[in-house]
Amino acid sequence: MSHTPTVAIVGSGPIGSAYARTIIESDPDVRVVMFEAGPQLTAVPGESVRNIADPDEKARARKLSQGPQSGAHRESLGLPPGVVVEGMFTAREGTHLLDFGGEGSAHAPTFPAAAASTNVGGQGAHWTCAIPRPGFSEKVDFIDDAEWDDLIAAAERLLHAQTDAFSDSPIGAAIRTLLDREFGAELPPGYGVGTLPVAGDPQPDGSMMWAGANTVLGRLIEVGTPESERFELRDLTLVRRVEHEGGRATGVTIEDLRTKEDSFFAADVVVVAADAFRSPQLLWASGIRPRALGRYLTEHHVMITTVALDEERMRALVTQDEFEAELARRARNAADPVAAVNRIPFSEPDHPFSLQVMYAETPPFQLDPAHPAAGNRWGYVNMGYGVRKHPRVEDGITFHDDELDYRGFPNMTIEYALTDAERPELEEAEARLRRAGAALGTFVAEPRLLPNGSSLHYMGTMRMGASDDGTSVADPWSHVWGFENLVVGGNALIPTANTMNPTLMSVAIAVRGARRLTQELTGALAEDAVR
Ligand code: FAD
């Protein structure tokens, strides 16, 4: 009997999904089984909860994603309600803090806002869907430009990239005009004020159907397609160990969280895409411990503010008819407050920042009704500069074999510090944010630097490298050094200092890894070598 090659994928976020889709579409024989520790939230697996119109249902889906500390998650497992432990911060809806302060909590006093999502679709069920391309030194220097462009194009197809979402919003256009007047002359051609690329599908009523892992999985989750017959997604299944022997992964040990039973699942290839903290933790727990594992942690720091748009300046650029049409459009999409997305991208040498400007009907917090800008009919912008963090070996995770976390894995301590390498750019970002705010209206929240970990974009902890010199975990095709069939995926692979939302870049890197894997599985690489 012929052997059907089997790929086990750990994690059902956009990256695990990009592996599943690319492998199944390129290899007609392979079977993919994806293991996800969290529950399925929506009828279509991995859909963005932002697309759920009913507020109660949306809130429940978000709570279900918030890990074992969340009451809704416990209920889904038929367990009695547990104590919901809150740390010093409240995690963003749909996520749970790693350092939640309760029993089995990680230790992250210097990276306190670090958070994860535990659900089918991962953080990709909750994300904002901004997918700018990395530029200049943000890119990986050992992948040549022609291949990189092709990988980015493939990633954009998987994520249904839209470069001109909400571009017909007259208020969005007015915001661009004002920002361009302020900054345009300082920015290089091609890197000026524009719309922010996002992932999703514009709807006829002007709203967006936001992309999630379902978008990436495509035909793999459509009933009756040949691709769906070779794909299986098991939710509430925790991968406890990657099993391996002599530099080959042999499969994974899994725990069915419904029955609490452990079993072994044999696989020809294992792909670990379980986020930038839990992937290295799983490798560590499996005795796979390259020197760089968990180190070189970066994120992009976020300097943010909220501004009420100035009526006079808006009226000079938006007609009364356009304004009323905009109000009507916003009212039709009450479930989703975002009504336009603009940006100034990263460029070197003079603009090493990414500015994102989200136009919304309401501020992201409860504004005191007595505030003069409360109830501003022209709306608000929430905007933030992404500021890069230069990778250092000192920043990262220490794993404790003698202390288990709430899942029974070696617990983590995260150490992290901003240094003189970042401070001048943080100060410059604040100055620019003040200029941007003054150009658009009145501050309703002063510019401030969010606590470490707030970006939710954690990079570097399983970085890829050109050679096995101890500063990387994976080779240029995302294989763990020293393993022929163990692949890692996610933002953790990104070795560079980045200012932007990393998912597009990580999907592009995953497409590269998956294409290579397919060549290996089909024997195409060996045939090439013979030729
Ligand atoms: P994840 O999506 O985190 O998925 C990993 C999955 O692995 C999780 O579901 C987890 O439960 C599962 N898992 C972990 N351990 C195990 C195990 N041992 N066994 C089985 N399963 C396991 N990015 C952008 O680029 N643009 C944005 O605008 C943006 N906005 C965001 C807004 C919010 C509120 C959040 C939360 C995130 C945002 N992000 C954004 C980040 C983006 O969602 C992530 O970059 C992306 O989801 C990473 O994909 P992933 O597949 O690597 O990991």
PDB file of N, CA and C in Angstrom, residues 56-147:
ATOM      1  N   ASP A  56     -23.373  40.642  21.120  1.00  0.00           N
ATOM      2  CA  ASP A  56     -23.221  39.622  22.164  1.00  0.00           C
ATOM      3  C   ASP A  56     -22.425  38.423  21.646  1.00  0.00           C
ATOM      4  N   GLU A  57     -22.758  38.054  20.409  1.00  0.00           N
ATOM      5  CA  GLU A  57     -22.046  36.912  19.820  1.00  0.00           C
ATOM      6  C   GLU A  57     -20.564  37.242  19.635  1.00  0.00           C
ATOM      7  N   LYS A  58     -20.315  38.498  19.234  1.00  0.00           N
ATOM      8  CA  LYS A  58     -18.933  38.925  19.033  1.00  0.00           C
ATOM      9  C   LYS A  58     -18.187  38.864  20.373  1.00  0.00           C
ATOM     10  N   ALA A  59     -18.825  39.362  21.436  1.00  0.00           N
ATOM     11  CA  ALA A  59     -18.172  39.372  22.751  1.00  0.00           C
ATOM     12  C   ALA A  59     -17.890  37.943  23.208  1.00  0.00           C
ATOM     13  N   ARG A  60     -18.832  37.033  22.941  1.00  0.00           N
ATOM     14  CA  ARG A  60     -18.629  35.641  23.369  1.00  0.00           C
ATOM     15  C   ARG A  60     -17.458  35.014  22.600  1.00  0.00           C
ATOM     16  N   ALA A  61     -17.405  35.272  21.294  1.00  0.00           N
ATOM     17  CA  ALA A  61     -16.306  34.715  20.487  1.00  0.00           C
ATOM     18  C   ALA A  61     -14.969  35.234  21.012  1.00  0.00           C
ATOM     19  N   ARG A  62     -14.936  36.503  21.388  1.00  0.00           N
ATOM     20  CA  ARG A  62     -13.674  37.055  21.889  1.00  0.00           C
ATOM     21  C   ARG A  62     -13.296  36.405  23.218  1.00  0.00           C
ATOM     22  N   LYS A  63     -14.293  36.232  24.086  1.00  0.00           N
ATOM     23  CA  LYS A  63     -13.985  35.616  25.402  1.00  0.00           C
ATOM     24  C   LYS A  63     -13.480  34.187  25.230  1.00  0.00           C
ATOM     25  N   LEU A  64     -14.080  33.477  24.262  1.00  0.00           N
ATOM     26  CA  LEU A  64     -13.655  32.086  24.036  1.00  0.00           C
ATOM     27  C   LEU A  64     -12.185  31.994  23.640  1.00  0.00           C
ATOM     28  N   SER A  65     -11.643  33.091  23.110  1.00  0.00           N
ATOM     29  CA  SER A  65     -10.260  33.093  22.605  1.00  0.00           C
ATOM     30  C   SER A  65      -9.258  33.415  23.681  1.00  0.00           C
ATOM     31  N   GLN A  66      -9.784  33.754  24.868  1.00  0.00           N
ATOM     32  CA  GLN A  66      -8.910  34.326  25.870  1.00  0.00           C
ATOM     33  C   GLN A  66      -8.289  33.286  26.802  1.00  0.00           C
ATOM     34  N   GLY A  67      -8.198  32.047  26.289  1.00  0.00           N
ATOM     35  CA  GLY A  67      -7.430  31.033  26.992  1.00  0.00           C
ATOM     36  C   GLY A  67      -8.133  30.491  28.216  1.00  0.00           C
ATOM     37  N   PRO A  68      -7.455  29.597  28.886  1.00  0.00           N
ATOM     38  CA  PRO A  68      -8.071  28.884  30.004  1.00  0.00           C
ATOM     39  C   PRO A  68      -8.473  29.788  31.167  1.00  0.00           C
ATOM     40  N   GLN A  69      -7.937  31.005  31.214  1.00  0.00           N
ATOM     41  CA  GLN A  69      -8.359  31.900  32.291  1.00  0.00           C
ATOM     42  C   GLN A  69      -9.761  32.445  32.030  1.00  0.00           C
ATOM     43  N   SER A  70     -10.247  32.304  30.819  1.00  0.00           N
ATOM     44  CA  SER A  70     -11.536  32.910  30.484  1.00  0.00           C
ATOM     45  C   SER A  70     -12.695  31.974  30.806  1.00  0.00           C
ATOM     46  N   GLY A  71     -13.733  32.532  31.400  1.00  0.00           N
ATOM     47  CA  GLY A  71     -14.901  31.738  31.758  1.00  0.00           C
ATOM     48  C   GLY A  71     -15.519  31.062  30.551  1.00  0.00           C
ATOM     49  N   ALA A  72     -15.614  31.780  29.434  1.00  0.00           N
ATOM     50  CA  ALA A  72     -16.264  31.223  28.240  1.00  0.00           C
ATOM     51  C   ALA A  72     -15.497  30.007  27.718  1.00  0.00           C
ATOM     52  N   HIS A  73     -14.148  30.075  27.807  1.00  0.00           N
ATOM     53  CA  HIS A  73     -13.351  28.950  27.340  1.00  0.00           C
ATOM     54  C   HIS A  73     -13.609  27.729  28.221  1.00  0.00           C
ATOM     55  N   ARG A  74     -13.650  27.952  29.527  1.00  0.00           N
ATOM     56  CA  ARG A  74     -13.890  26.844  30.449  1.00  0.00           C
ATOM     57  C   ARG A  74     -15.260  26.216  30.181  1.00  0.00           C
ATOM     58  N   GLU A  75     -16.267  27.090  30.024  1.00  0.00           N
ATOM     59  CA  GLU A  75     -17.610  26.572  29.719  1.00  0.00           C
ATOM     60  C   GLU A  75     -17.591  25.672  28.488  1.00  0.00           C
ATOM     61  N   SER A  76     -16.833  26.076  27.448  1.00  0.00           N
ATOM     62  CA  SER A  76     -16.829  25.308  26.192  1.00  0.00           C
ATOM     63  C   SER A  76     -16.267  23.910  26.425  1.00  0.00           C
ATOM     64  N   LEU A  77     -15.468  23.745  27.472  1.00  0.00           N
ATOM     65  CA  LEU A  77     -14.913  22.434  27.784  1.00  0.00           C
ATOM     66  C   LEU A  77     -15.753  21.685  28.802  1.00  0.00           C
ATOM     67  N   GLY A  78     -16.897  22.282  29.187  1.00  0.00           N
ATOM     68  CA  GLY A  78     -17.774  21.645  30.153  1.00  0.00           C
ATOM     69  C   GLY A  78     -17.219  21.708  31.569  1.00  0.00           C
ATOM     70  N   LEU A  79     -16.290  22.648  31.819  1.00  0.00           N
ATOM     71  CA  LEU A  79     -15.702  22.768  33.156  1.00  0.00           C
ATOM     72  C   LEU A  79     -16.470  23.812  33.961  1.00  0.00           C
ATOM     73  N   PRO A  80     -16.411  23.703  35.301  1.00  0.00           N
ATOM     74  CA  PRO A  80     -17.084  24.732  36.092  1.00  0.00           C
ATOM     75  C   PRO A  80     -16.391  26.077  35.915  1.00  0.00           C
ATOM     76  N   PRO A  81     -17.099  27.186  36.146  1.00  0.00           N
ATOM     77  CA  PRO A  81     -16.488  28.490  35.952  1.00  0.00           C
ATOM     78  C   PRO A  81     -15.236  28.648  36.807  1.00  0.00           C
ATOM     79  N   GLY A  82     -14.181  29.208  36.241  1.00  0.00           N
ATOM     80  CA  GLY A  82     -12.944  29.404  36.994  1.00  0.00           C
ATOM     81  C   GLY A  82     -12.816  30.854  37.405  1.00  0.00           C
ATOM     82  N   VAL A  83     -11.759  31.134  38.155  1.00  0.00           N
ATOM     83  CA  VAL A  83     -11.519  32.519  38.558  1.00  0.00           C
ATOM     84  C   VAL A  83     -10.870  33.227  37.386  1.00  0.00           C
ATOM     85  N   VAL A  84     -11.390  34.342  36.987  1.00  0.00           N
ATOM     86  CA  VAL A  84     -10.761  35.111  35.915  1.00  0.00           C
ATOM     87  C   VAL A  84      -9.735  36.020  36.569  1.00  0.00           C
ATOM     88  N   VAL A  85      -8.460  35.748  36.265  1.00  0.00           N
ATOM     89  CA  VAL A  85      -7.405  36.511  36.915  1.00  0.00           C
ATOM     90  C   VAL A  85      -7.002  37.665  36.019  1.00  0.00           C
ATOM     91  N   GLU A  86      -6.996  38.842  36.545  1.00  0.00           N
ATOM     92  CA  GLU A  86      -6.535  39.987  35.780  1.00  0.00           C
ATOM     93  C   GLU A  86      -5.181  40.419  36.303  1.00  0.00           C
ATOM     94  N   GLY A  87      -4.247  40.709  35.404  1.00  0.00           N
ATOM     95  CA  GLY A  87      -2.951  41.220  35.834  1.00  0.00           C
ATOM     96  C   GLY A  87      -3.004  42.731  35.948  1.00  0.00           C
ATOM     97  N   MET A  88      -1.859  43.367  35.775  1.00  0.00           N
ATOM     98  CA  MET A  88      -1.828  44.830  35.885  1.00  0.00           C
ATOM     99  C   MET A  88      -2.518  45.460  34.673  1.00  0.00           C
ATOM    100  N   PHE A  89      -2.564  44.735  33.581  1.00  0.00           N
ATOM    101  CA  PHE A  89      -3.188  45.265  32.369  1.00  0.00           C
ATOM    102  C   PHE A  89      -4.373  44.396  32.015  1.00  0.00           C
ATOM    103  N   THR A  90      -5.286  44.950  31.275  1.00  0.00           N
ATOM    104  CA  THR A  90      -6.313  44.107  30.686  1.00  0.00           C
ATOM    105  C   THR A  90      -5.861  43.851  29.259  1.00  0.00           C
ATOM    106  N   ALA A  91      -5.881  42.604  28.855  1.00  0.00           N
ATOM    107  CA  ALA A  91      -5.464  42.285  27.499  1.00  0.00           C
ATOM    108  C   ALA A  91      -6.503  42.806  26.519  1.00  0.00           C
ATOM    109  N   ARG A  92      -6.072  43.041  25.264  1.00  0.00           N
ATOM    110  CA  ARG A  92      -7.032  43.433  24.235  1.00  0.00           C
ATOM    111  C   ARG A  92      -8.057  42.321  24.080  1.00  0.00           C
ATOM    112  N   GLU A  93      -9.301  42.697  23.791  1.00  0.00           N
ATOM    113  CA  GLU A  93     -10.350  41.677  23.629  1.00  0.00           C
ATOM    114  C   GLU A  93      -9.905  40.602  22.634  1.00  0.00           C
ATOM    115  N   GLY A  94     -10.177  39.363  22.977  1.00  0.00           N
ATOM    116  CA  GLY A  94      -9.782  38.256  22.101  1.00  0.00           C
ATOM    117  C   GLY A  94      -8.406  37.714  22.435  1.00  0.00           C
ATOM    118  N   THR A  95      -7.682  38.406  23.309  1.00  0.00           N
ATOM    119  CA  THR A  95      -6.334  37.942  23.669  1.00  0.00           C
ATOM    120  C   THR A  95      -6.240  37.740  25.174  1.00  0.00           C
ATOM    121  N   HIS A  96      -5.215  37.028  25.592  1.00  0.00           N
ATOM    122  CA  HIS A  96      -4.963  36.874  27.026  1.00  0.00           C
ATOM    123  C   HIS A  96      -3.501  37.175  27.310  1.00  0.00           C
ATOM    124  N   LEU A  97      -3.258  37.810  28.441  1.00  0.00           N
ATOM    125  CA  LEU A  97      -1.891  38.184  28.805  1.00  0.00           C
ATOM    126  C   LEU A  97      -1.078  36.941  29.131  1.00  0.00           C
ATOM    127  N   LEU A  98       0.193  36.946  28.756  1.00  0.00           N
ATOM    128  CA  LEU A  98       1.058  35.838  29.165  1.00  0.00           C
ATOM    129  C   LEU A  98       1.368  35.958  30.650  1.00  0.00           C
ATOM    130  N   ASP A  99       1.616  37.194  31.105  1.00  0.00           N
ATOM    131  CA  ASP A  99       1.863  37.435  32.530  1.00  0.00           C
ATOM    132  C   ASP A  99       0.545  37.910  33.139  1.00  0.00           C
ATOM    133  N   PHE A 100      -0.320  36.941  33.451  1.00  0.00           N
ATOM    134  CA  PHE A 100      -1.659  37.299  33.935  1.00  0.00           C
ATOM    135  C   PHE A 100      -1.709  37.368  35.453  1.00  0.00           C
ATOM    136  N   GLY A 101      -0.596  36.994  36.085  1.00  0.00           N
ATOM    137  CA  GLY A 101      -0.504  37.204  37.525  1.00  0.00           C
ATOM    138  C   GLY A 101      -1.035  36.064  38.372  1.00  0.00           C
ATOM    139  N   GLY A 102      -1.645  35.070  37.777  1.00  0.00           N
ATOM    140  CA  GLY A 102      -2.192  33.959  38.559  1.00  0.00           C
ATOM    141  C   GLY A 102      -1.232  32.784  38.581  1.00  0.00           C
ATOM    142  N   GLU A 103      -1.750  31.656  39.063  1.00  0.00           N
ATOM    143  CA  GLU A 103      -0.903  30.465  39.153  1.00  0.00           C
ATOM    144  C   GLU A 103      -0.492  30.004  37.756  1.00  0.00           C
ATOM    145  N   GLY A 104       0.792  29.702  37.589  1.00  0.00           N
ATOM    146  CA  GLY A 104       1.267  29.232  36.289  1.00  0.00           C
ATOM    147  C   GLY A 104       1.450  30.331  35.259  1.00  0.00           C
ATOM    148  N   SER A 105       1.390  31.588  35.719  1.00  0.00           N
ATOM    149  CA  SER A 105       1.553  32.717  34.804  1.00  0.00           C
ATOM    150  C   SER A 105       3.013  32.870  34.398  1.00  0.00           C
ATOM    151  N   ALA A 106       3.251  33.321  33.156  1.00  0.00           N
ATOM    152  CA  ALA A 106       4.617  33.678  32.752  1.00  0.00           C
ATOM    153  C   ALA A 106       5.058  34.910  33.540  1.00  0.00           C
ATOM    154  N   HIS A 107       6.371  35.171  33.507  1.00  0.00           N
ATOM    155  CA  HIS A 107       6.888  36.344  34.208  1.00  0.00           C
ATOM    156  C   HIS A 107       7.383  37.330  33.153  1.00  0.00           C
ATOM    157  N   ALA A 108       6.758  38.490  33.107  1.00  0.00           N
ATOM    158  CA  ALA A 108       7.156  39.441  32.064  1.00  0.00           C
ATOM    159  C   ALA A 108       7.065  40.881  32.568  1.00  0.00           C
ATOM    160  N   PRO A 109       7.718  41.177  33.688  1.00  0.00           N
ATOM    161  CA  PRO A 109       7.585  42.542  34.209  1.00  0.00           C
ATOM    162  C   PRO A 109       8.099  43.612  33.254  1.00  0.00           C
ATOM    163  N   THR A 110       9.066  43.256  32.393  1.00  0.00           N
ATOM    164  CA  THR A 110       9.583  44.270  31.471  1.00  0.00           C
ATOM    165  C   THR A 110       8.924  44.200  30.089  1.00  0.00           C
ATOM    166  N   PHE A 111       7.971  43.277  29.943  1.00  0.00           N
ATOM    167  CA  PHE A 111       7.252  43.140  28.662  1.00  0.00           C
ATOM    168  C   PHE A 111       5.804  42.823  29.005  1.00  0.00           C
ATOM    169  N   PRO A 112       5.181  43.692  29.826  1.00  0.00           N
ATOM    170  CA  PRO A 112       3.953  43.287  30.527  1.00  0.00           C
ATOM    171  C   PRO A 112       2.733  43.087  29.638  1.00  0.00           C
ATOM    172  N   ALA A 113       2.696  43.716  28.483  1.00  0.00           N
ATOM    173  CA  ALA A 113       1.475  43.624  27.670  1.00  0.00           C
ATOM    174  C   ALA A 113       1.490  42.444  26.702  1.00  0.00           C
ATOM    175  N   ALA A 114       2.518  41.574  26.790  1.00  0.00           N
ATOM    176  CA  ALA A 114       2.596  40.424  25.875  1.00  0.00           C
ATOM    177  C   ALA A 114       1.318  39.596  25.972  1.00  0.00           C
ATOM    178  N   ALA A 115       0.719  39.291  24.848  1.00  0.00           N
ATOM    179  CA  ALA A 115      -0.566  38.585  24.851  1.00  0.00           C
ATOM    180  C   ALA A 115      -0.649  37.625  23.669  1.00  0.00           C
ATOM    181  N   ALA A 116      -1.573  36.690  23.796  1.00  0.00           N
ATOM    182  CA  ALA A 116      -1.775  35.685  22.747  1.00  0.00           C
ATOM    183  C   ALA A 116      -3.267  35.425  22.604  1.00  0.00           C
ATOM    184  N   SER A 117      -3.635  34.781  21.524  1.00  0.00           N
ATOM    185  CA  SER A 117      -5.017  34.315  21.351  1.00  0.00           C
ATOM    186  C   SER A 117      -4.980  32.806  21.234  1.00  0.00           C
ATOM    187  N   THR A 118      -5.969  32.154  21.825  1.00  0.00           N
ATOM    188  CA  THR A 118      -6.016  30.690  21.765  1.00  0.00           C
ATOM    189  C   THR A 118      -7.371  30.297  21.202  1.00  0.00           C
ATOM    190  N   ASN A 119      -7.413  30.131  19.895  1.00  0.00           N
ATOM    191  CA  ASN A 119      -8.683  29.831  19.211  1.00  0.00           C
ATOM    192  C   ASN A 119      -8.361  29.468  17.767  1.00  0.00           C
ATOM    193  N   VAL A 120      -9.305  28.835  17.118  1.00  0.00           N
ATOM    194  CA  VAL A 120      -9.111  28.549  15.691  1.00  0.00           C
ATOM    195  C   VAL A 120      -8.963  29.898  14.973  1.00  0.00           C
ATOM    196  N   GLY A 121      -7.900  30.012  14.207  1.00  0.00           N
ATOM    197  CA  GLY A 121      -7.599  31.284  13.519  1.00  0.00           C
ATOM    198  C   GLY A 121      -6.586  32.121  14.271  1.00  0.00           C
ATOM    199  N   GLY A 122      -6.291  31.753  15.528  1.00  0.00           N
ATOM    200  CA  GLY A 122      -5.281  32.468  16.304  1.00  0.00           C
ATOM    201  C   GLY A 122      -5.580  33.962  16.396  1.00  0.00           C
ATOM    202  N   GLN A 123      -4.522  34.739  16.512  1.00  0.00           N
ATOM    203  CA  GLN A 123      -4.704  36.193  16.565  1.00  0.00           C
ATOM    204  C   GLN A 123      -5.349  36.707  15.276  1.00  0.00           C
ATOM    205  N   GLY A 124      -5.253  35.886  14.243  1.00  0.00           N
ATOM    206  CA  GLY A 124      -5.830  36.269  12.957  1.00  0.00           C
ATOM    207  C   GLY A 124      -7.353  36.317  12.964  1.00  0.00           C
ATOM    208  N   ALA A 125      -7.976  35.883  14.072  1.00  0.00           N
ATOM    209  CA  ALA A 125      -9.435  36.052  14.190  1.00  0.00           C
ATOM    210  C   ALA A 125      -9.764  37.400  14.827  1.00  0.00           C
ATOM    211  N   HIS A 126      -8.739  38.123  15.258  1.00  0.00           N
ATOM    212  CA  HIS A 126      -8.964  39.368  16.011  1.00  0.00           C
ATOM    213  C   HIS A 126      -8.209  40.547  15.433  1.00  0.00           C
ATOM    214  N   TRP A 127      -7.394  40.290  14.432  1.00  0.00           N
ATOM    215  CA  TRP A 127      -6.449  41.319  13.994  1.00  0.00           C
ATOM    216  C   TRP A 127      -7.128  42.461  13.257  1.00  0.00           C
ATOM    217  N   THR A 128      -6.350  43.548  13.104  1.00  0.00           N
ATOM    218  CA  THR A 128      -6.856  44.745  12.429  1.00  0.00           C
ATOM    219  C   THR A 128      -6.752  44.617  10.914  1.00  0.00           C
ATOM    220  N   CYS A 129      -6.001  43.620  10.438  1.00  0.00           N
ATOM    221  CA  CYS A 129      -5.893  43.323   9.007  1.00  0.00           C
ATOM    222  C   CYS A 129      -5.042  44.317   8.224  1.00  0.00           C
ATOM    223  N   ALA A 130      -4.202  45.093   8.901  1.00  0.00           N
ATOM    224  CA  ALA A 130      -3.288  45.984   8.172  1.00  0.00           C
ATOM    225  C   ALA A 130      -2.134  45.144   7.628  1.00  0.00           C
ATOM    226  N   ILE A 131      -1.891  45.233   6.328  1.00  0.00           N
ATOM    227  CA  ILE A 131      -0.827  44.390   5.747  1.00  0.00           C
ATOM    228  C   ILE A 131       0.124  45.193   4.856  1.00  0.00           C
ATOM    229  N   PRO A 132       0.819  46.165   5.447  1.00  0.00           N
ATOM    230  CA  PRO A 132       1.827  46.873   4.663  1.00  0.00           C
ATOM    231  C   PRO A 132       2.966  45.929   4.279  1.00  0.00           C
ATOM    232  N   ARG A 133       3.632  46.253   3.167  1.00  0.00           N
ATOM    233  CA  ARG A 133       4.821  45.464   2.797  1.00  0.00           C
ATOM    234  C   ARG A 133       6.024  45.991   3.584  1.00  0.00           C
ATOM    235  N   PRO A 134       6.923  45.113   3.977  1.00  0.00           N
ATOM    236  CA  PRO A 134       8.159  45.614   4.580  1.00  0.00           C
ATOM    237  C   PRO A 134       8.995  46.325   3.527  1.00  0.00           C
ATOM    238  N   GLY A 135       9.787  47.289   3.942  1.00  0.00           N
ATOM    239  CA  GLY A 135      10.608  48.006   2.968  1.00  0.00           C
ATOM    240  C   GLY A 135      12.035  48.155   3.459  1.00  0.00           C
ATOM    241  N   PHE A 136      12.928  48.431   2.526  1.00  0.00           N
ATOM    242  CA  PHE A 136      14.321  48.754   2.840  1.00  0.00           C
ATOM    243  C   PHE A 136      14.917  47.711   3.808  1.00  0.00           C
ATOM    244  N   SER A 137      15.489  48.152   4.933  1.00  0.00           N
ATOM    245  CA  SER A 137      16.181  47.210   5.828  1.00  0.00           C
ATOM    246  C   SER A 137      15.209  46.318   6.602  1.00  0.00           C
ATOM    247  N   GLU A 138      13.916  46.521   6.460  1.00  0.00           N
ATOM    248  CA  GLU A 138      12.961  45.617   7.124  1.00  0.00           C
ATOM    249  C   GLU A 138      12.937  44.252   6.439  1.00  0.00           C
ATOM    250  N   LYS A 139      13.343  44.225   5.153  1.00  0.00           N
ATOM    251  CA  LYS A 139      13.276  42.960   4.410  1.00  0.00           C
ATOM    252  C   LYS A 139      14.432  42.039   4.830  1.00  0.00           C
ATOM    253  N   VAL A 140      14.316  40.775   4.459  1.00  0.00           N
ATOM    254  CA  VAL A 140      15.368  39.808   4.790  1.00  0.00           C
ATOM    255  C   VAL A 140      16.433  39.889   3.695  1.00  0.00           C
ATOM    256  N   ASP A 141      17.684  40.173   4.070  1.00  0.00           N
ATOM    257  CA  ASP A 141      18.660  40.497   3.011  1.00  0.00           C
ATOM    258  C   ASP A 141      19.156  39.278   2.231  1.00  0.00           C
ATOM    259  N   PHE A 142      18.885  38.038   2.720  1.00  0.00           N
ATOM    260  CA  PHE A 142      19.375  36.891   1.936  1.00  0.00           C
ATOM    261  C   PHE A 142      18.310  36.299   1.009  1.00  0.00           C
ATOM    262  N   ILE A 143      17.168  36.993   0.864  1.00  0.00           N
ATOM    263  CA  ILE A 143      16.197  36.567  -0.162  1.00  0.00           C
ATOM    264  C   ILE A 143      16.232  37.647  -1.248  1.00  0.00           C
ATOM    265  N   ASP A 144      16.520  37.232  -2.499  1.00  0.00           N
ATOM    266  CA  ASP A 144      16.722  38.282  -3.502  1.00  0.00           C
ATOM    267  C   ASP A 144      15.396  38.966  -3.885  1.00  0.00           C
ATOM    268  N   ASP A 145      15.528  40.159  -4.431  1.00  0.00           N
ATOM    269  CA  ASP A 145      14.356  41.018  -4.634  1.00  0.00           C
ATOM    270  C   ASP A 145      13.288  40.391  -5.529  1.00  0.00           C
ATOM    271  N   ALA A 146      13.738  39.708  -6.596  1.00  0.00           N
ATOM    272  CA  ALA A 146      12.748  39.147  -7.524  1.00  0.00           C
ATOM    273  C   ALA A 146      11.925  38.070  -6.812  1.00  0.00           C
ATOM    274  N   GLU A 147      12.607  37.198  -6.076  1.00  0.00           N
ATOM    275  CA  GLU A 147      11.861  36.156  -5.358  1.00  0.00           C
ATOM    276  C   GLU A 147      10.981  36.788  -4.279  1.00  0.00           C
TER     277      GLU A 147
END
